[in-house]
Coordinates of C-alpha atoms in Angstrom, one line a residue:
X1 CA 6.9 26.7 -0.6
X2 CA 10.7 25.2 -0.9
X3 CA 12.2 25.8 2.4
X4 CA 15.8 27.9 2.1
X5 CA 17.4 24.9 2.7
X6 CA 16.7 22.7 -0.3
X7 CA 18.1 26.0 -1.8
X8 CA 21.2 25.9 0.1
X9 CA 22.1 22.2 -1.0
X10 CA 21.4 23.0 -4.5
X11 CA 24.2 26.2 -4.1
X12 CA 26.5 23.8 -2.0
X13 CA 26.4 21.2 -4.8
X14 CA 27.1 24.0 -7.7
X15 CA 30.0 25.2 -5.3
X16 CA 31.3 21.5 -5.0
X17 CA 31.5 21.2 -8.8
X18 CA 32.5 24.6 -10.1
X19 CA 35.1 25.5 -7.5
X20 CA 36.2 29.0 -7.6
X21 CA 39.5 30.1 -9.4
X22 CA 42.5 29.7 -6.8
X23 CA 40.6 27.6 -4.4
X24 CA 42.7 24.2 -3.3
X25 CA 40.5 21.3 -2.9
X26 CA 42.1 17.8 -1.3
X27 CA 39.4 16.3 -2.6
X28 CA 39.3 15.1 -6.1
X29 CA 36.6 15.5 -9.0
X30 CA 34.8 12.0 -8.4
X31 CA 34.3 12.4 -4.4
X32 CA 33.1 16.1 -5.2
X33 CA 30.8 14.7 -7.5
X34 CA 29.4 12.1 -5.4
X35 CA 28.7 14.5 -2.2
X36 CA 27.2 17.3 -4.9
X37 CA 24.7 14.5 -6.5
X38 CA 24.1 13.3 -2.3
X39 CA 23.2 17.3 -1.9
X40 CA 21.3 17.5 -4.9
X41 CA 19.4 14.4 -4.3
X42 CA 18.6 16.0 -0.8
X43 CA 17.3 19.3 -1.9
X44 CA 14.8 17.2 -4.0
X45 CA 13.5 15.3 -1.6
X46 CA 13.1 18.1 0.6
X47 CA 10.8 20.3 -2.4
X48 CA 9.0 17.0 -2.2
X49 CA 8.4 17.0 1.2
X50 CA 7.0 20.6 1.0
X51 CA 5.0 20.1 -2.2
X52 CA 3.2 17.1 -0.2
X53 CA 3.1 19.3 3.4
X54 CA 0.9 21.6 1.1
X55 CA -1.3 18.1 -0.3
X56 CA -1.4 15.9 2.2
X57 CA 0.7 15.4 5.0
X58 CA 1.4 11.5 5.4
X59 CA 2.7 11.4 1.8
X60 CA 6.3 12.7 3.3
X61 CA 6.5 9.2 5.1
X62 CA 7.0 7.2 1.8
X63 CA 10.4 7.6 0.5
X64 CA 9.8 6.2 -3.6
X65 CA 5.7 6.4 -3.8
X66 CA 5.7 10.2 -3.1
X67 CA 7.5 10.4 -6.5
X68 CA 5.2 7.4 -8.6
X69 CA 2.1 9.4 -7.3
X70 CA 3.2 13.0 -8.7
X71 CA 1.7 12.2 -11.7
X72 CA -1.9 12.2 -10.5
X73 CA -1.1 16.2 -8.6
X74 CA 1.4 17.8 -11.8
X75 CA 1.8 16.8 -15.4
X76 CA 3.2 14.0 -16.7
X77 CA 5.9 15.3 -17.7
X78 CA 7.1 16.9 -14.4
X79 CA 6.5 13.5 -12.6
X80 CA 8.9 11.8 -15.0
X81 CA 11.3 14.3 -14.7
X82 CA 11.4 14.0 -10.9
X83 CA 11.8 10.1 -11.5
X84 CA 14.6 10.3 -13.9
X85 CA 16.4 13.0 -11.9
X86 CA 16.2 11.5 -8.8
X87 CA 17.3 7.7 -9.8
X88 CA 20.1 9.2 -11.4
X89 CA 21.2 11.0 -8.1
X90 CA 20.7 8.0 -6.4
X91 CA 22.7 5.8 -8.5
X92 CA 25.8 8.6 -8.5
X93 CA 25.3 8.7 -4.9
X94 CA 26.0 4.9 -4.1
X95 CA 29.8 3.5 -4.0
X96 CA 30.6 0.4 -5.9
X97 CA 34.1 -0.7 -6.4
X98 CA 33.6 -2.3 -10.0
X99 CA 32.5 1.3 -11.3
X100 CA 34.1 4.9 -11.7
X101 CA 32.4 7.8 -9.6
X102 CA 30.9 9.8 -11.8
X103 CA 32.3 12.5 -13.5
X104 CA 31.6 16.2 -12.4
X105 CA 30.0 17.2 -15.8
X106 CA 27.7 14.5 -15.5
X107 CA 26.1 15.5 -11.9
X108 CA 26.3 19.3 -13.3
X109 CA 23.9 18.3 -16.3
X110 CA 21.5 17.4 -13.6
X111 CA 21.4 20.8 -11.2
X112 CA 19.3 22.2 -13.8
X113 CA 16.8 19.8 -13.8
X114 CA 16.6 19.7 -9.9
X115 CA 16.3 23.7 -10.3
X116 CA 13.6 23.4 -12.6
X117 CA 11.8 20.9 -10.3
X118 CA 12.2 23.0 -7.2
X119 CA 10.4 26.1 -9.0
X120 CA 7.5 23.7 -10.6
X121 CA 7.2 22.0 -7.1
X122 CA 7.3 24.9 -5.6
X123 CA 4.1 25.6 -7.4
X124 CA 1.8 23.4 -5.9
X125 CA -0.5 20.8 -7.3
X126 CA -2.0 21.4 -10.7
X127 CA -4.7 18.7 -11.1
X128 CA -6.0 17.9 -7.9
X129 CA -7.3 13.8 -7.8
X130 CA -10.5 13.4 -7.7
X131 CA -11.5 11.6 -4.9
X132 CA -15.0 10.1 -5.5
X133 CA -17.4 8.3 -3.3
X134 CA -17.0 4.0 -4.0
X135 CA -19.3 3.3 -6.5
X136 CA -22.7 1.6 -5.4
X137 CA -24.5 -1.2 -6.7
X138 CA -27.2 0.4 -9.5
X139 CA -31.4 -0.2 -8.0
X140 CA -34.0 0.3 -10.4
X141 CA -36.8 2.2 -8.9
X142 CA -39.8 0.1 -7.1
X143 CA -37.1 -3.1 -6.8
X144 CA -35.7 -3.9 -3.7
X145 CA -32.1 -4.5 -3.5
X146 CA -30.8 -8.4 -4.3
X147 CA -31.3 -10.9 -2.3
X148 CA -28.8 -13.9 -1.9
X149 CA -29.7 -16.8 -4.2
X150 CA -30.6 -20.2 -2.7
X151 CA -27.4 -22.8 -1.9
X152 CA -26.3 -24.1 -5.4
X153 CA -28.0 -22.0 -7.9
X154 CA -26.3 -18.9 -9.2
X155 CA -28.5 -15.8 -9.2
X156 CA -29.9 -14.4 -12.8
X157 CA -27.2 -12.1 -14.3
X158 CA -24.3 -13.3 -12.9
X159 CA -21.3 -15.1 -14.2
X160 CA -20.5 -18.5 -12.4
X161 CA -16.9 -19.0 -10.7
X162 CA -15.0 -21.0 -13.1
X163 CA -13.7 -24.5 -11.6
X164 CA -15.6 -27.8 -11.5
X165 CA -19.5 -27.9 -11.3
X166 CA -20.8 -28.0 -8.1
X167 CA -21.0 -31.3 -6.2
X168 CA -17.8 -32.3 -8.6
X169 CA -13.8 -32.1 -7.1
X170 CA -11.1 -31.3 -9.3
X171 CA -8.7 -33.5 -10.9
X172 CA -5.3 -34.1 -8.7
X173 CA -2.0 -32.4 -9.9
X174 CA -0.3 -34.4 -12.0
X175 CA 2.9 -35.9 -10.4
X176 CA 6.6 -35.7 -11.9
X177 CA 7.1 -38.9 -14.9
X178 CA 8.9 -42.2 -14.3

């Protein structure tokens, strides 16, 4: 469950770019935007957080992998969502002095999309991964299990290493021209 919080950064954010009629603001549109897509960016992390409290609890540890493993616990298309939503709050977030902040319009197209992912986070997993047993090697019934072959033959059935015969070295590296 999405903590009140994440909640409260994503209302914060909308507040920073939609200021109320009559409200005076010293700061101007591209700093608002920058701390709204720094909130926004924060509430997402933190309905991560709590979707992977409810999976498993050392996935809140991992900062980018939490988001490139989604896919395996939601669909698809919610994982790439998240992706997209989050680099893109990321990037608005950092300061670079060749670029223009971004625009308020641009970081209030994405509060919608971090809305969404709260609610569908706050969800819970929808295809949990299956988490099999390693595979083991097949045994036919009546055979024992195979035994290593002798030194310098290869057992029946298997594919030899590739690389000079044995008993042969390999050619040195050729060395740079005249």
């Amino acid at each position: 469950m999405t903590d009140d919080t994440a909640r409260a950064d994503v209302a914060a954010a909308q507040s920073l770019l939609r200021p109320s009629a009559g409200t005076m603001t010293s700061l101007g549109p591209g700093v608002r935007a920058r701390a709204a897509a720094l909130l926004l960016r924060r509430a997402l992390e933190r309905g991560l957080d709590d979707f992977w409290r409810g999976v498993t609890p050392g996935m809140t540890r991992t900062n980018k992998h939490r988001i490139l493993c989604l896919g395996a616990y939601t669909d698809r298309e919610t994982a790439r969502l998240c992706y997209l939503t989050w680099s893109a709050l990321s990037t608005a977030c950092h300061y670079r002095t060749q670029e223009t902040p971004p625009a308020p319009s641009e970081i209030q197209g994405r509060l919608p999309a971090v809305v969404a992912l709260l609610e569908t986070l706050d969800e819970g997993p929808t295809a949990p991964y299956p988490v099999t047993a390693p595979p083991s090697p097949p045994q036919q019934a009546g055979r024992p299990a195979a035994t290593p072959a002798a030194p310098g033959r290869q057992p029946s059935g298997t594919v030899p290493k590739p690389g000079p015969p044995p008993g042969r070295w390999a050619a040195p590296p050729v060395v740079g021209g005249p």
